[in-house]
Amino acid sequence: MSDASKICKVAVAGLGTVGVGTVRLLQEQADLLEARCGRKLVVTAVSARDRTRDRGCNLDGITWFDDAVEMARSADADIFVELIGGSDGPAKASCEAALASGKHVVTANKALVAHHGHEMALVAEEAGLGLAYEAAVAGGIPVIKSIREGLAGNKIRTLHGILNGTCNYILTTMRETGRSFDDVLAEAQELGYAEADPTFDVDGIDAAHKLAILASLAFGAKLDFEGVYVEGIRHITPLDIEYANELGYKFKLLGIAEDCGNGIFQRVHPVMVPTDAPIASVEGVFNAVVTEGDFVGTTVMEGRGAGGGPTASAVVSDIVDIACGRITPTFGMPAKKLVEKSTLPMDSHSGAYYVRLSVVDRPGVMADITAAMRDHEVSLESVIQRGRDPGAPVTVVLTMHETSEAAIRGALEEIEKLDAVKEPPRLIRIERFQD
Amino acid sequence: MSDASKICKVAVAGLGTVGVGTVRLLQEQADLLEARCGRKLVVTAVSARDRTRDRGCNLDGITWFDDAVEMARSADADIFVELIGGSDGPAKASCEAALASGKHVVTANKALVAHHGHEMALVAEEAGLGLAYEAAVAGGIPVIKSIREGLAGNKIRTLHGILNGTCNYILTTMRETGRSFDDVLAEAQELGYAEADPTFDVDGIDAAHKLAILASLAFGAKLDFEGVYVEGIRHITPLDIEYANELGYKFKLLGIAEDCGNGIFQRVHPVMVPTDAPIASVEGVFNAVVTEGDFVGTTVMEGRGAGGGPTASAVVSDIVDIACGRITPTFGMPAKKLVEKSTLPMDSHSGAYYVRLSVVDRPGVMADITAAMRDHEVSLESVIQRGRDPGAPVTVVLTMHETSEAAIRGALEEIEKLDAVKEPPRLIRIERFQD
C-alpha cells in the first residue's frame, strides 16, 4: 500500500470498446476503488486517433493526446494503459516510452506480450515498474493472477483452455445447427462476434498468443511464441461434427501446454473432447482455463473471454494492484531467471486420434488400410463405415488408441497413396483429460 | 517486494494433514519459491501437541514448541501460520499473540475468521501486518484472491458455491447409489471424507463460516456469521432425490449470498438445481464458487475443496504474497471501512419451491391443498401424484413458480393441519441460476 495518500493517475491509450469500458469503470466505481486502494484512481489522459467521435464516456477534464507515444512520454500519469492492439507499431512504441519515462504499464494486448513480453519485462523489472496484462488472456477471468500468485506454491505440469471466444462460438453454433463453417462465420461477423478479417481468431493465432503467455507463467519458461504449434478451425466440417457426436465427443479449439521435463509442448488445434469432460460444457463466447498443479490438483476457471465489461474488469484489477503497490514480476519470477525450455516437436506428441477417409467401396480396401496402420504400430480403437455403395466412395471413420503423431502420420501418408482413397485423410486429435 | 535479500521465516502451528502438507510444500518447492519470492522461505518453528509422533516430514533444525501461543510470541519468525482449528481456544489466542508480537498471520481456519476475522483484521491493519486466509474457503482454489484482487473493479451482486466437500460427496453418492443419508455418511466416515463428529459439515455450519467470509469480501460488508440462515442435509431422503431427478434437478448444498441494496441475504441450505446448470456438474469432494460482478459478468472457479495438498497450496500462496510484500486488507478494503449491512430474513426471500406431501388418497384432498396455495397467492407449476391407493397415504409432489418464502410457509402451515395430510410437508428450495 504505497503512497496511500496520493492520487493514482491513469493514462488510457485507445478508446475502442475496452478503452471506453475502462474509463467508464474507473469513473462509475470511483468510490469502491478508492476504498479498495486507499487512494483515488483518476484518468488524467487519453489518446485515440479521432478526437471528434462521441465515445459514450465522459472525457471532461481529461487531457487528450492524438499520439499514444507522446502521451506515454509526457502525460501526467503513474500508470499507462495500452489498449491500442497489435504486436508492434504504436502499441509497442508507447509501452516502451511509458516504461522509459517511469510509468507502470497495463496492457490487454496478447500479441504484444506474446512477441515482446520478455524484453519488456526485463526493462520494467530493471526499472522497478509493473508490467501487467491480466486482460490479455481469457478476458475477465483472473487467470493470470491465479496462476502467478494463487498457485505460486505449485509446479504446474500441464494446462489447457478455451482461449478464443470466436472459435468457441463458431464450433458451438456449427454443432447446434449443423451449418457449415463459412456460413456460421459470416453470421458471427454480422453479430460482431468475429472480426471482418477473422484470420487471427479462426486460424488459432490469437489463442496461440495467449497460450504462449500462460506457458511462460506456468512453467517459469522464457516466452516462446514461435514454438507454438498452431492449427485453426477452418477445415472442420459438419460431417466431422456429426461423427464426433456419434462417438461421444465435442469439438473445441484448445490451447494445451505441457512441461515434460525434457522440453515443453505448446499447441493450439481443434480437439475432440468427451461430451462429459468439464471443458466440453464451456459453450459460446465463454473461455475456460484448466491447470494441473502438483499440490493443488485440478483447478478450473471459467468466464467471459471478451467484451468491454469483462476486459475492463481485468484491466482495472491490474491498475488496482499497482495502485496498492502490489507489483509482481511480469511472469511470476524475475524475467532474467526464466529458463529457456526447448519446444518438443508435434511428431513426438502421443495421443488418441480420429481419422476420416473417403474410400471406394470395394473388396480389400479395409485390409490395405489396416495393414498400413499395423506397419506403423498404430492400434485401432473403432471403425465406422455406414452404408455400402459398391464401386463408389464411402466415408470410413477410424479412432486410434494412444499412438505417436509420427506413427499415425506415417500410416496416413501410406494410406493416402492407395488407389481407393479419394481425398486426403482428415486427422483430428482426441483429448480425454482423465486423471 | 520488500526485504528481498532477507530470508522469510515461517512458524507453523498444528501438524495435522494440512500442517504437514505445508511444511513439505515449503521444503520440496524451496527453489521454485525462492525464484518466485526473490527470497528464501524457511520453516523455523513448529508446534503440535505430541512431539513423539512421526509426521512424515523432516523437522531437522526446526525449533519445536509444545505451546502454539508461546511459539506465536517468541519464535524467530516473520509469519505465523495457524493450522490448529476451532473458532476460539489456542487458535485464536495464538493468532492474537502473533499479531501482538509483530508477526503476519496466515490461517486456514474458517471458524476463527468467520467469528473473529473482523476484530483481528482491525488489529492487523492497525499494525501494518497481513492477515490472510486463502485456505479457509474452497481449499486450493484461489477464490479469496480472485474476489479480493482479480474482481476488485466490480460490485458483486451475488455469489453462490459448493463450499463443503463432505456434503457434496454424500449428496453425489446418494444420487448415484440410491442409498440413505445415514448409510452414505457412515461410509464417508470410514473413507475419511467425513469427521467422526460430522455436525459442522452435514448441518451446514462449515459452509456457513465460508459463506460469511465470502459475503464480507464480495460486498464490502462487516462479517455477520450470525446473519447466515443455515439448514443442513440430514433430512434429504432417497425419495426426494428420485423426484428431483424426475423433475430434472440435482441436490446441492449451496451457500448463496445476495446484496439486495436494502440488505443482504446469506443462506446455506440444500437446493435443487437444474441438471444442466454449471454448478450441477461439480461432483464428489470438489468445490466451486460462482460470482456475478457488474462489469465482469459470471465467473466460475472450481477445484479440490480439501486435503493436505490443495490446502497447503492455498496456505503457501498467502505466505508468498506476504514474503513478496503484497499485503492486502483482510477483506479487500480496510476493516474500519466495511459497512454493517442488515441481514434480510428468509421470509422475504423469493424463489421457486418443491414440496412433498404424504396425503390420504381420497376425494377432495387435492382441492383442499390447492385452495390453501391459492389463498396464499402461491402459484403451482407442476403436480406429480404417481399411483393410486384409495384410503391409504400416497406421495404428492408439487413445484411452485417464483413465490415468497412467507407465502409458501403460510400455505404449508394450513396444509399441515388438514386431516388427510399424514406427515409434516417437506419444503426444498429450487434455484435455476438463469441470466
PDB file of N, CA, C and O in Angstrom, chain A residues 310-335:
ATOM      1  N   PRO A 310     -16.047  -7.233 -19.251  1.00  0.00           N
ATOM      2  CA  PRO A 310     -15.098  -8.196 -18.689  1.00  0.00           C
ATOM      3  C   PRO A 310     -13.639  -7.775 -18.871  1.00  0.00           C
ATOM      4  O   PRO A 310     -12.829  -7.903 -17.949  1.00  0.00           O
ATOM      5  N   THR A 311     -13.302  -7.259 -20.065  1.00  0.00           N
ATOM      6  CA  THR A 311     -11.912  -6.894 -20.297  1.00  0.00           C
ATOM      7  C   THR A 311     -11.522  -5.693 -19.440  1.00  0.00           C
ATOM      8  O   THR A 311     -10.428  -5.660 -18.863  1.00  0.00           O
ATOM      9  N   ALA A 312     -12.438  -4.721 -19.313  1.00  0.00           N
ATOM     10  CA  ALA A 312     -12.172  -3.572 -18.437  1.00  0.00           C
ATOM     11  C   ALA A 312     -11.986  -4.031 -16.994  1.00  0.00           C
ATOM     12  O   ALA A 312     -11.128  -3.508 -16.270  1.00  0.00           O
ATOM     13  N   SER A 313     -12.770  -5.017 -16.575  1.00  0.00           N
ATOM     14  CA  SER A 313     -12.626  -5.550 -15.213  1.00  0.00           C
ATOM     15  C   SER A 313     -11.206  -6.051 -14.979  1.00  0.00           C
ATOM     16  O   SER A 313     -10.604  -5.794 -13.922  1.00  0.00           O
ATOM     17  N   ALA A 314     -10.654  -6.753 -15.970  1.00  0.00           N
ATOM     18  CA  ALA A 314      -9.291  -7.282 -15.850  1.00  0.00           C
ATOM     19  C   ALA A 314      -8.263  -6.159 -15.868  1.00  0.00           C
ATOM     20  O   ALA A 314      -7.312  -6.149 -15.071  1.00  0.00           O
ATOM     21  N   VAL A 315      -8.438  -5.187 -16.763  1.00  0.00           N
ATOM     22  CA  VAL A 315      -7.513  -4.051 -16.836  1.00  0.00           C
ATOM     23  C   VAL A 315      -7.480  -3.332 -15.485  1.00  0.00           C
ATOM     24  O   VAL A 315      -6.416  -3.011 -14.949  1.00  0.00           O
ATOM     25  N   VAL A 316      -8.671  -3.102 -14.924  1.00  0.00           N
ATOM     26  CA  VAL A 316      -8.730  -2.346 -13.667  1.00  0.00           C
ATOM     27  C   VAL A 316      -8.136  -3.157 -12.509  1.00  0.00           C
ATOM     28  O   VAL A 316      -7.529  -2.593 -11.600  1.00  0.00           O
ATOM     29  N   SER A 317      -8.244  -4.472 -12.544  1.00  0.00           N
ATOM     30  CA  SER A 317      -7.623  -5.255 -11.463  1.00  0.00           C
ATOM     31  C   SER A 317      -6.104  -5.052 -11.471  1.00  0.00           C
ATOM     32  O   SER A 317      -5.487  -4.977 -10.411  1.00  0.00           O
ATOM     33  N   ASP A 318      -5.527  -4.938 -12.668  1.00  0.00           N
ATOM     34  CA  ASP A 318      -4.086  -4.639 -12.745  1.00  0.00           C
ATOM     35  C   ASP A 318      -3.783  -3.243 -12.218  1.00  0.00           C
ATOM     36  O   ASP A 318      -2.783  -3.031 -11.524  1.00  0.00           O
ATOM     37  N   ILE A 319      -4.640  -2.286 -12.576  1.00  0.00           N
ATOM     38  CA  ILE A 319      -4.434  -0.915 -12.100  1.00  0.00           C
ATOM     39  C   ILE A 319      -4.502  -0.875 -10.572  1.00  0.00           C
ATOM     40  O   ILE A 319      -3.682  -0.235  -9.907  1.00  0.00           O
ATOM     41  N   VAL A 320      -5.490  -1.586 -10.013  1.00  0.00           N
ATOM     42  CA  VAL A 320      -5.647  -1.617  -8.549  1.00  0.00           C
ATOM     43  C   VAL A 320      -4.397  -2.216  -7.899  1.00  0.00           C
ATOM     44  O   VAL A 320      -3.870  -1.692  -6.915  1.00  0.00           O
ATOM     45  N   ASP A 321      -3.921  -3.324  -8.444  1.00  0.00           N
ATOM     46  CA  ASP A 321      -2.704  -3.938  -7.891  1.00  0.00           C
ATOM     47  C   ASP A 321      -1.564  -2.930  -7.832  1.00  0.00           C
ATOM     48  O   ASP A 321      -0.891  -2.801  -6.806  1.00  0.00           O
ATOM     49  N   ILE A 322      -1.343  -2.251  -8.939  1.00  0.00           N
ATOM     50  CA  ILE A 322      -0.221  -1.307  -8.995  1.00  0.00           C
ATOM     51  C   ILE A 322      -0.460  -0.140  -8.047  1.00  0.00           C
ATOM     52  O   ILE A 322       0.434   0.271  -7.302  1.00  0.00           O
ATOM     53  N   ALA A 323      -1.696   0.359  -8.034  1.00  0.00           N
ATOM     54  CA  ALA A 323      -2.010   1.488  -7.141  1.00  0.00           C
ATOM     55  C   ALA A 323      -1.812   1.103  -5.678  1.00  0.00           C
ATOM     56  O   ALA A 323      -1.495   1.942  -4.835  1.00  0.00           O
ATOM     57  N   CYS A 324      -2.012  -0.201  -5.359  1.00  0.00           N
ATOM     58  CA  CYS A 324      -1.822  -0.682  -3.981  1.00  0.00           C
ATOM     59  C   CYS A 324      -0.378  -1.100  -3.719  1.00  0.00           C
ATOM     60  O   CYS A 324      -0.072  -1.600  -2.630  1.00  0.00           O
ATOM     61  N   GLY A 325       0.485  -0.944  -4.708  1.00  0.00           N
ATOM     62  CA  GLY A 325       1.876  -1.328  -4.515  1.00  0.00           C
ATOM     63  C   GLY A 325       2.130  -2.810  -4.642  1.00  0.00           C
ATOM     64  O   GLY A 325       3.196  -3.312  -4.283  1.00  0.00           O
ATOM     65  N   ARG A 326       1.134  -3.544  -5.146  1.00  0.00           N
ATOM     66  CA  ARG A 326       1.332  -4.997  -5.341  1.00  0.00           C
ATOM     67  C   ARG A 326       1.921  -5.231  -6.726  1.00  0.00           C
ATOM     68  O   ARG A 326       1.219  -5.548  -7.681  1.00  0.00           O
ATOM     69  N   ILE A 327       3.230  -5.048  -6.817  1.00  0.00           N
ATOM     70  CA  ILE A 327       3.894  -5.188  -8.115  1.00  0.00           C
ATOM     71  C   ILE A 327       4.642  -6.507  -8.141  1.00  0.00           C
ATOM     72  O   ILE A 327       5.464  -6.794  -7.279  1.00  0.00           O
ATOM     73  N   THR A 328       4.289  -7.325  -9.124  1.00  0.00           N
ATOM     74  CA  THR A 328       4.784  -8.693  -9.190  1.00  0.00           C
ATOM     75  C   THR A 328       5.583  -8.839 -10.478  1.00  0.00           C
ATOM     76  O   THR A 328       5.218  -8.239 -11.487  1.00  0.00           O
ATOM     77  N   PRO A 329       6.642  -9.641 -10.466  1.00  0.00           N
ATOM     78  CA  PRO A 329       7.363  -9.848 -11.727  1.00  0.00           C
ATOM     79  C   PRO A 329       6.380 -10.303 -12.815  1.00  0.00           C
ATOM     80  O   PRO A 329       5.452 -11.063 -12.548  1.00  0.00           O
ATOM     81  N   THR A 330       6.601  -9.816 -14.013  1.00  0.00           N
ATOM     82  CA  THR A 330       5.656  -9.991 -15.115  1.00  0.00           C
ATOM     83  C   THR A 330       5.268 -11.444 -15.324  1.00  0.00           C
ATOM     84  O   THR A 330       4.103 -11.765 -15.550  1.00  0.00           O
ATOM     85  N   PHE A 331       6.217 -12.344 -15.272  1.00  0.00           N
ATOM     86  CA  PHE A 331       5.904 -13.758 -15.489  1.00  0.00           C
ATOM     87  C   PHE A 331       6.069 -14.582 -14.204  1.00  0.00           C
ATOM     88  O   PHE A 331       6.423 -15.750 -14.243  1.00  0.00           O
ATOM     89  N   GLY A 332       5.820 -13.949 -13.071  1.00  0.00           N
ATOM     90  CA  GLY A 332       5.773 -14.673 -11.806  1.00  0.00           C
ATOM     91  C   GLY A 332       7.114 -14.800 -11.118  1.00  0.00           C
ATOM     92  O   GLY A 332       7.173 -15.069  -9.920  1.00  0.00           O
ATOM     93  N   MET A 333       8.184 -14.670 -11.875  1.00  0.00           N
ATOM     94  CA  MET A 333       9.523 -14.603 -11.276  1.00  0.00           C
ATOM     95  C   MET A 333      10.339 -13.648 -12.143  1.00  0.00           C
ATOM     96  O   MET A 333       9.940 -13.361 -13.280  1.00  0.00           O
ATOM     97  N   PRO A 334      11.445 -13.108 -11.637  1.00  0.00           N
ATOM     98  CA  PRO A 334      12.183 -12.118 -12.426  1.00  0.00           C
ATOM     99  C   PRO A 334      12.478 -12.645 -13.833  1.00  0.00           C
ATOM    100  O   PRO A 334      12.879 -13.801 -14.001  1.00  0.00           O
ATOM    101  N   ALA A 335      12.249 -11.822 -14.835  1.00  0.00           N
ATOM    102  CA  ALA A 335      12.388 -12.253 -16.228  1.00  0.00           C
ATOM    103  C   ALA A 335      13.767 -12.841 -16.492  1.00  0.00           C
ATOM    104  O   ALA A 335      13.922 -13.781 -17.269  1.00  0.00           O
TER     105      ALA A 335
END
